[in-house]
Amino acid sequence: MIMEKKKLNVLITGGNGQLGCALREASKDSPNRFVFTDINGLPGKETVYLDATNPESVAIICDSEDIDVIVNCAAYTDVDKAEDDTAFAAVLNRDTVAGLAAIARARKATLIHISTDYIFPGDGCTPIKEDAEPGPGSVYGATKLAGEKAVKDSGCNHIILRTAWMYSQYGHNFVKTMMHLTAERDSLKVVCDQVGTPTFADDLAGFIVGIIDGGKLDRTGIYNFTDLGVISWYDFSVAIRDLCGNVCDIIPCLSSEYPRKAARPNYSVLDKSLVQKVFGVKIPYWYDSLRKCIDQIRSNGN
């Protein structure tokens, strides 16, 4: 007798952010059930109200929806503001994550948690592996690292995915900003001494859904996931301009010319060899994904 595979109930926190919206699209044909939650609504999107900072509320919805997997997309991501808003950044990036991990452990559920390249100092010159020594240079990075520690210390089944430079057709991000600026301005300066790899939210969302639908939740641990390739913010800006057919003169400059409240990693290229080996995932090249995103934005009028 063939046993029918159990349908999984998946809770998404931060369901109306960039990655949350991408997960909505990626999970449309999933055999599993996805419950999208957020503290804010989004026109045309079915959203269950949930304040993820309240563990009692999270526990209630996890019980009522019989949740098997929690995907945490909620985070404090305003890197400069976090330098002054330290307490709330810690609440969202550390305490909330600890609460989700405790609930996942109690339910014997799996927590998929999104982390960042900012946990590293960014002072190297070779792709960063998962076991590299962390050393965040900002409040944002420090609170995200504390969130990772909370997940590991909880003893819950977990998959931590570190990513970087995320963009999409949704919300506010670097790609949409550059599409606008290069269309409106004759020239602008962009830093050329910060190097990394962009991540198209659709690519990460597709990977996450693939983990869940593909029965790979037992492959626990920490993994890096961005698109492939290495570029600077200047290179990224030029590619956006060229794909849009704009004629703005983009001038490379140093980070020291535009000091920011929070330090940025100079080098944050993440090594993806482990995630490719363990999950057998084929990761797209950044330029190909950028082209897809710009086509989406134009097609959808975003």
Short mmCIF file of C-alpha atoms in Angstrom, two decimals, residues 7-115:
data_model
loop_
_atom_site.label_atom_id
_atom_site.label_comp_id
_atom_site.label_asym_id
_atom_site.label_seq_id
_atom_site.Cartn_x
_atom_site.Cartn_y
_atom_site.Cartn_z
CA LYS A 7 0.82 18.03 2.99
CA LEU A 8 3.01 20.45 4.91
CA ASN A 9 1.68 23.64 6.45
CA VAL A 10 4.20 26.45 6.02
CA LEU A 11 4.12 29.76 7.92
CA ILE A 12 5.81 32.76 6.30
CA THR A 13 6.67 35.74 8.51
CA GLY A 14 7.28 39.05 6.72
CA GLY A 15 5.04 37.78 3.95
CA ASN A 16 4.65 41.19 2.31
CA GLY A 17 8.34 42.02 2.05
CA GLN A 18 10.50 41.40 -1.02
CA LEU A 19 11.24 37.75 -0.29
CA GLY A 20 7.76 37.12 1.09
CA CYS A 21 6.15 38.40 -2.11
CA ALA A 22 8.53 36.30 -4.19
CA LEU A 23 7.59 33.26 -2.10
CA ARG A 24 3.93 33.88 -2.84
CA GLU A 25 4.66 33.53 -6.54
CA ALA A 26 7.09 30.63 -6.17
CA SER A 27 4.64 28.60 -4.06
CA LYS A 28 1.58 29.01 -6.29
CA ASP A 29 1.85 25.49 -7.69
CA SER A 30 3.18 23.88 -4.51
CA PRO A 31 1.39 20.79 -3.18
CA ASN A 32 1.97 22.21 0.30
CA ARG A 33 -0.03 24.94 2.05
CA PHE A 34 1.59 28.33 2.61
CA VAL A 35 0.21 30.80 5.17
CA PHE A 36 1.52 34.33 4.60
CA THR A 37 1.62 36.62 7.62
CA ASP A 38 2.73 40.19 8.19
CA ILE A 39 2.09 43.14 10.45
CA ASN A 40 1.13 45.18 7.37
CA GLY A 41 -1.41 44.38 4.68
CA LEU A 42 -0.78 44.49 0.94
CA PRO A 43 -3.51 45.31 -1.61
CA GLY A 44 -4.63 42.22 -3.49
CA LYS A 45 -2.67 39.83 -1.25
CA GLU A 46 -4.28 37.51 1.30
CA THR A 47 -2.38 38.18 4.51
CA VAL A 48 -2.93 36.90 8.05
CA TYR A 49 -2.11 39.63 10.56
CA LEU A 50 0.75 38.55 12.82
CA ASP A 51 3.13 40.50 15.01
CA ALA A 52 6.09 38.14 14.88
CA THR A 53 7.67 39.90 17.88
CA ASN A 54 4.89 38.44 20.06
CA PRO A 55 5.72 34.77 20.70
CA GLU A 56 2.28 34.06 22.15
CA SER A 57 0.61 35.22 18.92
CA VAL A 58 3.04 33.14 16.85
CA ALA A 59 2.38 30.06 18.99
CA ILE A 60 -1.38 30.49 18.63
CA ILE A 61 -1.30 30.69 14.83
CA CYS A 62 1.19 27.83 14.61
CA ASP A 63 -1.18 25.68 16.69
CA SER A 64 -4.32 26.70 14.83
CA GLU A 65 -2.74 26.18 11.40
CA ASP A 66 -0.81 23.05 12.46
CA ILE A 67 2.45 24.52 11.15
CA ASP A 68 5.27 22.17 10.08
CA VAL A 69 7.70 24.73 8.63
CA ILE A 70 8.38 28.36 9.55
CA VAL A 71 10.13 30.56 7.00
CA ASN A 72 11.31 33.73 8.70
CA CYS A 73 11.49 36.64 6.24
CA ALA A 74 10.84 39.28 8.91
CA ALA A 75 13.84 41.43 9.83
CA TYR A 76 15.06 44.91 10.66
CA THR A 77 16.94 45.79 7.46
CA ASP A 78 17.51 49.56 7.60
CA VAL A 79 21.26 49.30 8.08
CA ASP A 80 21.96 52.96 8.90
CA LYS A 81 18.89 53.51 11.08
CA ALA A 82 19.79 50.44 13.13
CA GLU A 83 22.86 52.28 14.44
CA ASP A 84 20.53 54.52 16.48
CA ASP A 85 17.59 52.13 16.81
CA THR A 86 19.67 49.40 18.40
CA ALA A 87 17.01 48.09 20.78
CA PHE A 88 14.33 47.50 18.16
CA ALA A 89 16.84 46.06 15.70
CA ALA A 90 17.76 43.54 18.40
CA VAL A 91 14.10 42.76 19.04
CA LEU A 92 13.43 41.94 15.39
CA ASN A 93 16.73 40.34 14.43
CA ARG A 94 17.53 38.46 17.65
CA ASP A 95 14.63 38.15 20.11
CA THR A 96 11.94 37.46 17.52
CA VAL A 97 14.13 34.82 15.92
CA ALA A 98 14.74 33.19 19.30
CA GLY A 99 10.98 33.05 19.83
CA LEU A 100 10.37 31.45 16.44
CA ALA A 101 13.13 28.91 17.08
CA ALA A 102 11.65 27.95 20.46
CA ILE A 103 8.23 27.43 18.89
CA ALA A 104 9.74 25.39 16.06
CA ARG A 105 11.50 23.16 18.57
CA ALA A 106 8.36 22.68 20.67
CA ARG A 107 6.38 21.71 17.56
CA LYS A 108 9.21 19.62 16.06
CA ALA A 109 8.89 21.94 13.07
CA THR A 110 11.72 23.21 10.84
CA LEU A 111 12.76 26.86 10.89
CA ILE A 112 14.18 28.32 7.67
CA HIS A 113 15.82 31.59 8.69
CA ILE A 114 17.25 34.27 6.38
CA SER A 115 20.55 35.84 7.40
#
